GROMACS .gro file of C-alpha atoms in nm:
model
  192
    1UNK     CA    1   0.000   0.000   0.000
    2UNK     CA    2   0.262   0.252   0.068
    3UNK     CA    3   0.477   0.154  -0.252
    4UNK     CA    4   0.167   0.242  -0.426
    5UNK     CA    5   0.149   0.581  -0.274
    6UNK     CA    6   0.447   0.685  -0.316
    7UNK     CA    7   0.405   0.600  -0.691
    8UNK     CA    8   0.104   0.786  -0.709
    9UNK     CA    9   0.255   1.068  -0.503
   10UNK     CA   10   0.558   1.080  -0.773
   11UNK     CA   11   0.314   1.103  -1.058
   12UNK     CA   12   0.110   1.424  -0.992
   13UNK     CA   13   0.205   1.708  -0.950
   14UNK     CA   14   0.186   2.024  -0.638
   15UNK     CA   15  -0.088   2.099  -0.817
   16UNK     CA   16  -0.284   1.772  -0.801
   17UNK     CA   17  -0.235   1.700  -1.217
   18UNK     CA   18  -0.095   1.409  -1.367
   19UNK     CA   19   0.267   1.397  -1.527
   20UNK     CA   20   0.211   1.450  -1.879
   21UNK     CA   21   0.518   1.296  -2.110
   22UNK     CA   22   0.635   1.335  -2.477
   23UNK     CA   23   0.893   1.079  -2.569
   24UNK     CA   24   0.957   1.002  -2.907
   25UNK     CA   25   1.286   0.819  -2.951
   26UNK     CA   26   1.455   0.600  -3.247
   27UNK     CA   27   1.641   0.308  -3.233
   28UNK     CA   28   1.915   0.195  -3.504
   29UNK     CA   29   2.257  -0.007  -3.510
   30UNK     CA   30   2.558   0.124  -3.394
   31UNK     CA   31   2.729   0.312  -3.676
   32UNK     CA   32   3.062   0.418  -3.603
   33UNK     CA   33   3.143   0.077  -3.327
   34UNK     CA   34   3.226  -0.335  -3.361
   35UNK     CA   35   2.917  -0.280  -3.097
   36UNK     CA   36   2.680  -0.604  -3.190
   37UNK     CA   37   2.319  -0.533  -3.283
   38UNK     CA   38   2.039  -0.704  -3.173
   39UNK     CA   39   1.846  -0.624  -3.495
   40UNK     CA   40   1.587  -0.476  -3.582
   41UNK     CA   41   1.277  -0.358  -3.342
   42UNK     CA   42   0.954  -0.520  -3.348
   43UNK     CA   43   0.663  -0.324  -3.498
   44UNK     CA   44   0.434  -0.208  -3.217
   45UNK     CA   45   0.163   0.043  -3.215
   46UNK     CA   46   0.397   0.246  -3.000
   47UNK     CA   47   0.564   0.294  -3.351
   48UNK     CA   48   0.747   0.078  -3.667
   49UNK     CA   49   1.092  -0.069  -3.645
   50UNK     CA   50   1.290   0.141  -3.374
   51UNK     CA   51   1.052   0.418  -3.324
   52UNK     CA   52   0.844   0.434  -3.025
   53UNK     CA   53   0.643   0.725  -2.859
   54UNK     CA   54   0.521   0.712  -2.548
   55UNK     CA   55   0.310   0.999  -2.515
   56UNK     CA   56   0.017   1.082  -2.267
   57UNK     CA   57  -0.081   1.145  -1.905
   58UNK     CA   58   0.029   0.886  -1.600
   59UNK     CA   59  -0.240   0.660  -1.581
   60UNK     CA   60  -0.367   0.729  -1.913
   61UNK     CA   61  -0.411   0.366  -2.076
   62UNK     CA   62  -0.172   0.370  -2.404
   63UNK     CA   63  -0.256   0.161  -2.740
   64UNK     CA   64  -0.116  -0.155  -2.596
   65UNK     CA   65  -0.397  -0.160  -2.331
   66UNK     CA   66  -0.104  -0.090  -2.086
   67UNK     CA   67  -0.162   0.197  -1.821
   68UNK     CA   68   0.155   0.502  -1.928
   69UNK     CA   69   0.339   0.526  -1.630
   70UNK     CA   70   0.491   0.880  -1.636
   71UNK     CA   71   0.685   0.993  -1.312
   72UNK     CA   72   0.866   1.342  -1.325
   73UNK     CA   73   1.093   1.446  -0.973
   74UNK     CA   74   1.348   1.677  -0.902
   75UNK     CA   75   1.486   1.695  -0.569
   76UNK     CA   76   1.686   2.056  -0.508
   77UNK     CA   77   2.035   2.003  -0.317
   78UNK     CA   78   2.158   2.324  -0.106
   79UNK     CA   79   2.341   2.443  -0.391
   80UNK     CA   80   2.043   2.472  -0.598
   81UNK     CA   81   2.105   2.270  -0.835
   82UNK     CA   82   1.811   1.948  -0.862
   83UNK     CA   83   1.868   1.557  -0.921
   84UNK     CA   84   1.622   1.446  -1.156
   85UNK     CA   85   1.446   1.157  -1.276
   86UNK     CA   86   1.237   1.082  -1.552
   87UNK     CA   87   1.040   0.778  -1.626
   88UNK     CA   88   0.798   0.691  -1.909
   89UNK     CA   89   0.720   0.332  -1.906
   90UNK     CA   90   0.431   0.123  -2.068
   91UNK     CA   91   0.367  -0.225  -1.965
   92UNK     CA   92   0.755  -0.285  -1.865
   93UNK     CA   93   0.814  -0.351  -2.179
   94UNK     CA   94   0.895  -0.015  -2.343
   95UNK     CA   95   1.071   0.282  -2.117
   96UNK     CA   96   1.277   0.565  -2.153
   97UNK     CA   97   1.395   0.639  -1.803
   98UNK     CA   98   1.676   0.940  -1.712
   99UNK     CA   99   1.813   0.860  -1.355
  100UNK     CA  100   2.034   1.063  -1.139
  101UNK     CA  101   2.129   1.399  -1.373
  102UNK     CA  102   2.177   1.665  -1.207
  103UNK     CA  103   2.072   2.018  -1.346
  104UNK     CA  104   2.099   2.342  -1.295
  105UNK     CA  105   1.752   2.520  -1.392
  106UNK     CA  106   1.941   2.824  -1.467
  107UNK     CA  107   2.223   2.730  -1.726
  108UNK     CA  108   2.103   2.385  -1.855
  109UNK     CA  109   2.455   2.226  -1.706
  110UNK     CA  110   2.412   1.841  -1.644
  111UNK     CA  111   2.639   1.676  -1.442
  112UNK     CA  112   2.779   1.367  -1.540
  113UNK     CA  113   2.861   1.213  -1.232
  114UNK     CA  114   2.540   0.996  -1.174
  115UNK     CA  115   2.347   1.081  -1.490
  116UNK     CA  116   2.226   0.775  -1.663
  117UNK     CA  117   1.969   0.728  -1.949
  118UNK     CA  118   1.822   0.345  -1.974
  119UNK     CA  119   1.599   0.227  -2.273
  120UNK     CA  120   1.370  -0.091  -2.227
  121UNK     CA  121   1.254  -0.253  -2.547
  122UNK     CA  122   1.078  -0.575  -2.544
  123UNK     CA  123   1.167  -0.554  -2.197
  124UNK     CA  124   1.537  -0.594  -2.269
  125UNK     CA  125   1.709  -0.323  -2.048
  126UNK     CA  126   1.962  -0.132  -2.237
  127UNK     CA  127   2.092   0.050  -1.919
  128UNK     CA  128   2.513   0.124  -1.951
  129UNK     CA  129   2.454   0.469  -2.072
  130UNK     CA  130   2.617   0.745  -1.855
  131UNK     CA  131   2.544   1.087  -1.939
  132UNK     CA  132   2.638   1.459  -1.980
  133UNK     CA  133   2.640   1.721  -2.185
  134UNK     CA  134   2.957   1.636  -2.390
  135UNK     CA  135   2.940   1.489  -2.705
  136UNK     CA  136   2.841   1.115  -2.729
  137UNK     CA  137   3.200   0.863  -2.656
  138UNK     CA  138   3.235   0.530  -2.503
  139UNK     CA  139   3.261   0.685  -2.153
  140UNK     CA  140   2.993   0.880  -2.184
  141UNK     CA  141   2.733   0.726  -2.441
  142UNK     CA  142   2.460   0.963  -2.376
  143UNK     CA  143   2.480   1.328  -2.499
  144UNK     CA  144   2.189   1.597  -2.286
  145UNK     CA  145   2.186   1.912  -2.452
  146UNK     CA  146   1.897   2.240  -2.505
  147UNK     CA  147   1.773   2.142  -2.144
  148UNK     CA  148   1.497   2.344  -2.049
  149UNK     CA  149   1.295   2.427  -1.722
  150UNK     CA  150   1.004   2.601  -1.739
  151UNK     CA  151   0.786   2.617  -1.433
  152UNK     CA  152   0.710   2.306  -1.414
  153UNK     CA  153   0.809   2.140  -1.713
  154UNK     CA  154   1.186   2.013  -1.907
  155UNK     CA  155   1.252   1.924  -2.205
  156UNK     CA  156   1.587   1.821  -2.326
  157UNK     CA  157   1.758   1.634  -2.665
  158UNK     CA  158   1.918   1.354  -2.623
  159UNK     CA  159   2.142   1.145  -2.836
  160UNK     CA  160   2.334   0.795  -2.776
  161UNK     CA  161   2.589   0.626  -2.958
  162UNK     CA  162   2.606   0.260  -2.838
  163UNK     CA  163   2.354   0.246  -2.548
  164UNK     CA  164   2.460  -0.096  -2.434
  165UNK     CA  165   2.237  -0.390  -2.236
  166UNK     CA  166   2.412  -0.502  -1.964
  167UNK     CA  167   2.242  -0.814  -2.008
  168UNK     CA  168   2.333  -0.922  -2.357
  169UNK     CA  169   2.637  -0.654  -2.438
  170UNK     CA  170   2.427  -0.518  -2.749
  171UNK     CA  171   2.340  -0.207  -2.825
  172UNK     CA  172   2.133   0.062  -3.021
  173UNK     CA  173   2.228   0.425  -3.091
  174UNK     CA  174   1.910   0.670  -2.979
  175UNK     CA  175   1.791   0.948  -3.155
  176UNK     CA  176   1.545   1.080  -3.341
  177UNK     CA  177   1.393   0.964  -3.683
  178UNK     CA  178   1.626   1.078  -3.944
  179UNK     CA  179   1.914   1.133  -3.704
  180UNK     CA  180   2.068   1.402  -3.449
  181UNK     CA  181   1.872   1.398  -3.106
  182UNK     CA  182   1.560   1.327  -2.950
  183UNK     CA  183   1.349   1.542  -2.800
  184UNK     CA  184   1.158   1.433  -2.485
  185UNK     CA  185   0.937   1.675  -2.303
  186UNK     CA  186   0.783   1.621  -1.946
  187UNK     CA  187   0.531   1.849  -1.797
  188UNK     CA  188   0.333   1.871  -1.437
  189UNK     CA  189   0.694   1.802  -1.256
  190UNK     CA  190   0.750   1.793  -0.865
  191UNK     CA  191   1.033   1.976  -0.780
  192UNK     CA  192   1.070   2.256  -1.035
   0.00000   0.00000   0.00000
């Protein structure tokens, strides 16, 4: 009973309305690495080959029949600066979750330290993806950049180059259709 409050505490916000989430993301094969692929994507009505968009309100049920599970926090440290995380998650089977960055509302600066971006396709965690706001490398396979915070909403691009499962040691790069980033807006946000 408490887990379940805590989720639903997480998912509205001060102002009693559910998260709201954009994501739209594309999967491909690592371009530029010797980084395996594990092929191509299945088609889902969440979107064809590597696309997927999960977009809606927490709670709202999504075109799998699966509930959207959409859970925006920040958490402000005495230097003002907030850890964030983001989740948007049907079924368990499809997420984009950002974990642990840590941004500055006023200059957009993500720390590195314990950002980390995971993907879940067909419930396959691809979760060995550190990130910042330098340009995609082995290191650092996840690049955050034009983050916004706007009352109670961010938005941010994001681009990875080998986001690998530390299950199977495959990968996909993430991005949008056609290439460069993704764009993936959350709105209704504790913490902002």
């Amino acid at each position: 009973m408490c887990l379940l409050l805590s989720v639903l505490a997480l998912s509205c916000a001060e102002s009693g309305g559910p998260v709201y989430v954009d994501a739209e993301w594309n999967l491909t094969c690592p371009a530029d690495t010797a980084v395996a692929c594990p092929g191509e994507s299945a088609k889902t009505c969440l979107g064809t080959g590597g696309q997927r968009a999960i977009v809606g309100e927490h709670r709202q049920q999504a075109c799998t029949g699966d509930p959207i599970i959409a859970i925006c926090e920040a958490v402000q440290r005495a230097d003002g600066t907030r850890i964030v995380t983001l989740e948007a998650d049907v079924g368990a089977a499809y997420a984009f979750e950002l974990r642990g960055a840590i941004i500055d509302s006023g200059d957009g600066i993500v720390e590195q330290t314990a950002c980390n971006v995971t993907v879940i396709e067909e419930g396959l965690p691809y979760d060995i993806g550190k990130c910042g706001t330098e340009p995609p490398s082995m290191q650092q396979p996840c690049q955050l950049s034009n983050v916004s915070v706007e009352g109670s909403e961010v938005s941010f691009d994001v681009e990875c180059d080998s986001l690998l499962s530390s299950t199977t040691g495959q990968g996909f790069d993430v991005g949008a259709v056609g290439g460069g980033p993704a764009t993936i807006r959350f709105a209704n946000c504790i913490g902002f």
